[in-house]
CSV table of C-alpha atoms and ligand atoms in Angstrom, one decimal:
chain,number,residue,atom,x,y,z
P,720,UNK,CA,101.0,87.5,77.0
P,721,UNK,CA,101.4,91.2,77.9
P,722,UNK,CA,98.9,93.2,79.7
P,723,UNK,CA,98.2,96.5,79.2
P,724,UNK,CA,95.7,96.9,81.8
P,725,UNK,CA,98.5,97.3,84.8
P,726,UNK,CA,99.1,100.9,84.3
P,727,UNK,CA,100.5,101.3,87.8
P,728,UNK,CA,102.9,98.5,87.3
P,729,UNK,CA,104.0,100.0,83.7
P,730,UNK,CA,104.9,103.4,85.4
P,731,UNK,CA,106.3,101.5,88.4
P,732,UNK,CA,108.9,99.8,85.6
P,733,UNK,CA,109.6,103.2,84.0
P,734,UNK,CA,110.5,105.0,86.7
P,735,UNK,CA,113.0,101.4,87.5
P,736,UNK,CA,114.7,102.1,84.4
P,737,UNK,CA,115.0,105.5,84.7
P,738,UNK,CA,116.3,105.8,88.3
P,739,UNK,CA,118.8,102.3,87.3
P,740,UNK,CA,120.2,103.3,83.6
P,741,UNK,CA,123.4,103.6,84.1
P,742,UNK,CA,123.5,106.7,82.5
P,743,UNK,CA,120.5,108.1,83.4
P,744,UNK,CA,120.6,108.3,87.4
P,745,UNK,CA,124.6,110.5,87.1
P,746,UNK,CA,122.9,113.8,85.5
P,747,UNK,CA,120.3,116.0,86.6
P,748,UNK,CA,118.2,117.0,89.3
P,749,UNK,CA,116.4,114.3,91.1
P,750,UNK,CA,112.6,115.0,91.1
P,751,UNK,CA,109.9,112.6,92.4
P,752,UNK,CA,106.6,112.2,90.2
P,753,UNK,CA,103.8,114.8,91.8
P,754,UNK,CA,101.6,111.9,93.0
P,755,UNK,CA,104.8,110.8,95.3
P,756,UNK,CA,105.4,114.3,96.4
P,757,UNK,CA,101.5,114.5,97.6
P,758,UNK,CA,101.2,111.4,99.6
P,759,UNK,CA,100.2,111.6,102.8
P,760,UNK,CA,102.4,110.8,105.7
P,761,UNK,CA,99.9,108.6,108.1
P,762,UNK,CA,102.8,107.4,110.3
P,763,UNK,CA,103.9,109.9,113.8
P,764,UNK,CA,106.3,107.9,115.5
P,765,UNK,CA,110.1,108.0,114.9
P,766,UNK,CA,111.3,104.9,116.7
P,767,UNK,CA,111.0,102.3,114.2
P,768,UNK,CA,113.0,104.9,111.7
P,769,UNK,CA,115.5,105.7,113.9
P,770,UNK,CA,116.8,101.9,114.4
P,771,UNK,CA,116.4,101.4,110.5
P,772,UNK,CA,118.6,104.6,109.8
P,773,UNK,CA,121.5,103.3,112.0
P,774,UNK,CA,121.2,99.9,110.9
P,775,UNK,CA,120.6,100.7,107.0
P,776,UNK,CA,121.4,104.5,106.0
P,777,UNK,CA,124.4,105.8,107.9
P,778,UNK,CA,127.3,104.0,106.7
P,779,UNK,CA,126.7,106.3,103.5
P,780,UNK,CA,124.6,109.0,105.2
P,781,UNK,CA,126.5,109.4,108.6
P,782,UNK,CA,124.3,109.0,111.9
P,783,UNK,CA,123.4,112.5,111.8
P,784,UNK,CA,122.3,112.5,108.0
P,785,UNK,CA,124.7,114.8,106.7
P,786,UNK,CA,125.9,113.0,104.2
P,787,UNK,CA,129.1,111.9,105.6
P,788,UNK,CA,129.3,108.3,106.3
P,789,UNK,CA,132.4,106.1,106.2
P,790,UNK,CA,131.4,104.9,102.5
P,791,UNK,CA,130.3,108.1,101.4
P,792,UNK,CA,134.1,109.2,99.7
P,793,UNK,CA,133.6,106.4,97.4
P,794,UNK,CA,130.2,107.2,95.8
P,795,UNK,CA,129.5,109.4,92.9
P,796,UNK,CA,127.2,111.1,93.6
P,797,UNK,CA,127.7,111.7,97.5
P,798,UNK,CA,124.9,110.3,99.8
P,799,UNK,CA,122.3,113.3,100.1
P,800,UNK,CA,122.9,115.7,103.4
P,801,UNK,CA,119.4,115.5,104.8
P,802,UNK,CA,120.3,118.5,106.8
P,803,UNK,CA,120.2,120.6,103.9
P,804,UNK,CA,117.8,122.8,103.3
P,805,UNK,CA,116.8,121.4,99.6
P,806,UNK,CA,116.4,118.1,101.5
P,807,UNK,CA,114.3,120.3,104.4
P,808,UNK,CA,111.8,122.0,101.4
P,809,UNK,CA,111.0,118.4,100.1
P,810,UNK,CA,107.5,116.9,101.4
P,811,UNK,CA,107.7,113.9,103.3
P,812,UNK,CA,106.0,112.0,99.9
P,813,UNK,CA,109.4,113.1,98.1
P,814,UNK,CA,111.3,112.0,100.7
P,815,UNK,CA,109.0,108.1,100.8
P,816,UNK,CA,109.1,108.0,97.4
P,817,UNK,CA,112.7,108.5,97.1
P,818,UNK,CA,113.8,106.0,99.6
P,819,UNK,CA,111.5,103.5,97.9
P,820,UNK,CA,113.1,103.8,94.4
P,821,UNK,CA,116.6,104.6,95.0
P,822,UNK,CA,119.0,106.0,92.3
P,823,UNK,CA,122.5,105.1,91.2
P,824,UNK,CA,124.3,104.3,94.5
P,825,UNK,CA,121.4,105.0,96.6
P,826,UNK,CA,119.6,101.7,97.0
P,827,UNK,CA,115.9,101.3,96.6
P,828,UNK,CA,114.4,100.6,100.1
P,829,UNK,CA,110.7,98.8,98.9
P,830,UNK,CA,111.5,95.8,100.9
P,831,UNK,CA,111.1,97.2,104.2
P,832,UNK,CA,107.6,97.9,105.6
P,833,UNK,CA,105.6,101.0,104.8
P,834,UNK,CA,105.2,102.3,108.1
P,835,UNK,CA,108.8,101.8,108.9
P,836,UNK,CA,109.8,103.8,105.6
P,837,UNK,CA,107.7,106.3,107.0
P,838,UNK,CA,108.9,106.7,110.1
P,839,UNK,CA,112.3,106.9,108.9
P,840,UNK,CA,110.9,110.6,107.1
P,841,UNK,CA,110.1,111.3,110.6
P,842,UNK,CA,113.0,110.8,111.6
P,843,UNK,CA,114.8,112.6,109.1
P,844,UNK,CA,112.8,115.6,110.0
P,845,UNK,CA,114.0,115.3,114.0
P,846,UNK,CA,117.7,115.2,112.4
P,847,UNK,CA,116.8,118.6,110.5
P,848,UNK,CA,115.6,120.4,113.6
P,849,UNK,CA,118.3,119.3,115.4
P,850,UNK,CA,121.1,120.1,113.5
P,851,UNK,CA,121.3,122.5,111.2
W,2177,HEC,C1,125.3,102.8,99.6
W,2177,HEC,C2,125.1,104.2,100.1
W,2177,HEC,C3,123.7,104.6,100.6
W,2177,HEC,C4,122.9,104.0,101.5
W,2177,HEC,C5,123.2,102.7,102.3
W,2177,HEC,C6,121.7,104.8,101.6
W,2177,HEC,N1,121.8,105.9,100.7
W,2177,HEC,FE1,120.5,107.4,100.5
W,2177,HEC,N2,121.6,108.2,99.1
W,2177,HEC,C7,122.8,107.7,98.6
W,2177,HEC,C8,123.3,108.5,97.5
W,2177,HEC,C9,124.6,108.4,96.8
W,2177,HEC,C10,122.3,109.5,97.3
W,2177,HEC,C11,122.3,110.6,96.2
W,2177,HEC,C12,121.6,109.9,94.9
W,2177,HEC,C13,121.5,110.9,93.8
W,2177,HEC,O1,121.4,112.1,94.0
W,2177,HEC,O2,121.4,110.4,92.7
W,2177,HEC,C14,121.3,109.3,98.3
W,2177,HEC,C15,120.1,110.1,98.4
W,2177,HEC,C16,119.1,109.9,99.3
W,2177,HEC,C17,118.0,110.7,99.5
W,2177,HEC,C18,117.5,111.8,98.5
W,2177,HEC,C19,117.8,113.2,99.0
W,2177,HEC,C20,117.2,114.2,98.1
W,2177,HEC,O3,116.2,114.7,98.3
W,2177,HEC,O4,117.8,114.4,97.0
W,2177,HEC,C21,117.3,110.3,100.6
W,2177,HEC,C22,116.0,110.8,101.2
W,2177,HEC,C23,118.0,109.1,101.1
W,2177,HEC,N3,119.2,108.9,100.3
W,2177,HEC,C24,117.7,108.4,102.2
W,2177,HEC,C25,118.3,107.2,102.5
W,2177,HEC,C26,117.7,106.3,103.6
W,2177,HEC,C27,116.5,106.6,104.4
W,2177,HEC,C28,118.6,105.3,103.6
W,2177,HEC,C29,118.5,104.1,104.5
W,2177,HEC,C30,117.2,103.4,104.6
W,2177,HEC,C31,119.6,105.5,102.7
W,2177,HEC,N4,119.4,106.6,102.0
W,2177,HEC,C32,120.7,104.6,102.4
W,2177,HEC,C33,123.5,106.7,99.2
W,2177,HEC,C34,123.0,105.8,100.1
């Protein structure tokens, strides 16, 4: 039986096929919903987001974020250069709700813990201000 009541979960599976379709996630500019962009970031620390980067973003996103990674010549589109200044002028709720979801090559990260996804916006930040 289908229920309609799960509005949440219906946008949730909309916004899967849309970032997945195989020819959806190739064309366009990537834009989170304005709810995502407006989230509050509750987290401060950077530790647990630094370890997750190294172990889970930089073979595509290079340990300095700039996009450059060793598997990052294969992909289509490249691995984002979180140095950049459009990455810079997103909110940190963009960044969350981006890393949650994924698109194309760029795997959805929902599996790991909230605060650690967090943190790993914090950490993208320290990457920014360090390296321009
Ligand atoms: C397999 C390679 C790969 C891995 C691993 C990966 N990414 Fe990505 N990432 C990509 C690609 C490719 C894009 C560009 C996707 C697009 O524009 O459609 C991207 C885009 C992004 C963006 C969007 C930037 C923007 O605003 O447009 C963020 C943020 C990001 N990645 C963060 C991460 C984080 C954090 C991790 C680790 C937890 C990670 N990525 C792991 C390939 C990867």
């Amino acid at each position: 039986m289908r229920s309609v009541k799960a509005g949440v979960a219906v946008a949730a599976a909309v916004a899967f096929i849309a970032t997945s379709s195989a020819t959806g996630w190739a064309q366009g500019e990537w834009k989170a919903p304005a709810d995502a962009k407006n989230m509050k970031n509750p987290e401060k620390g950077t530790d647990a987001g630094k370890k997750s980067v190294g172990t889970n973003c930089a073979a595509c996103h290079g340990p300095q974020g700039k996009g450059d990674g060793p598997a990052a010549a294969a992909l289509t589109p490249k691995p984002a250069n979180w140095t950049s200044d459009k990455v810079k002028k997103e909110s940190d709720g963009e960044l969350f709700w981006k890393i949650t979801n994924g698109r194309g090559p760029m795997p959805p990260w929902k599996h790991l813990p909230e605060k650690e996804r967090w943190q790993i916006v914090n950490y993208i930040r320290t990457l920014q201000g360090a390296k321009k």
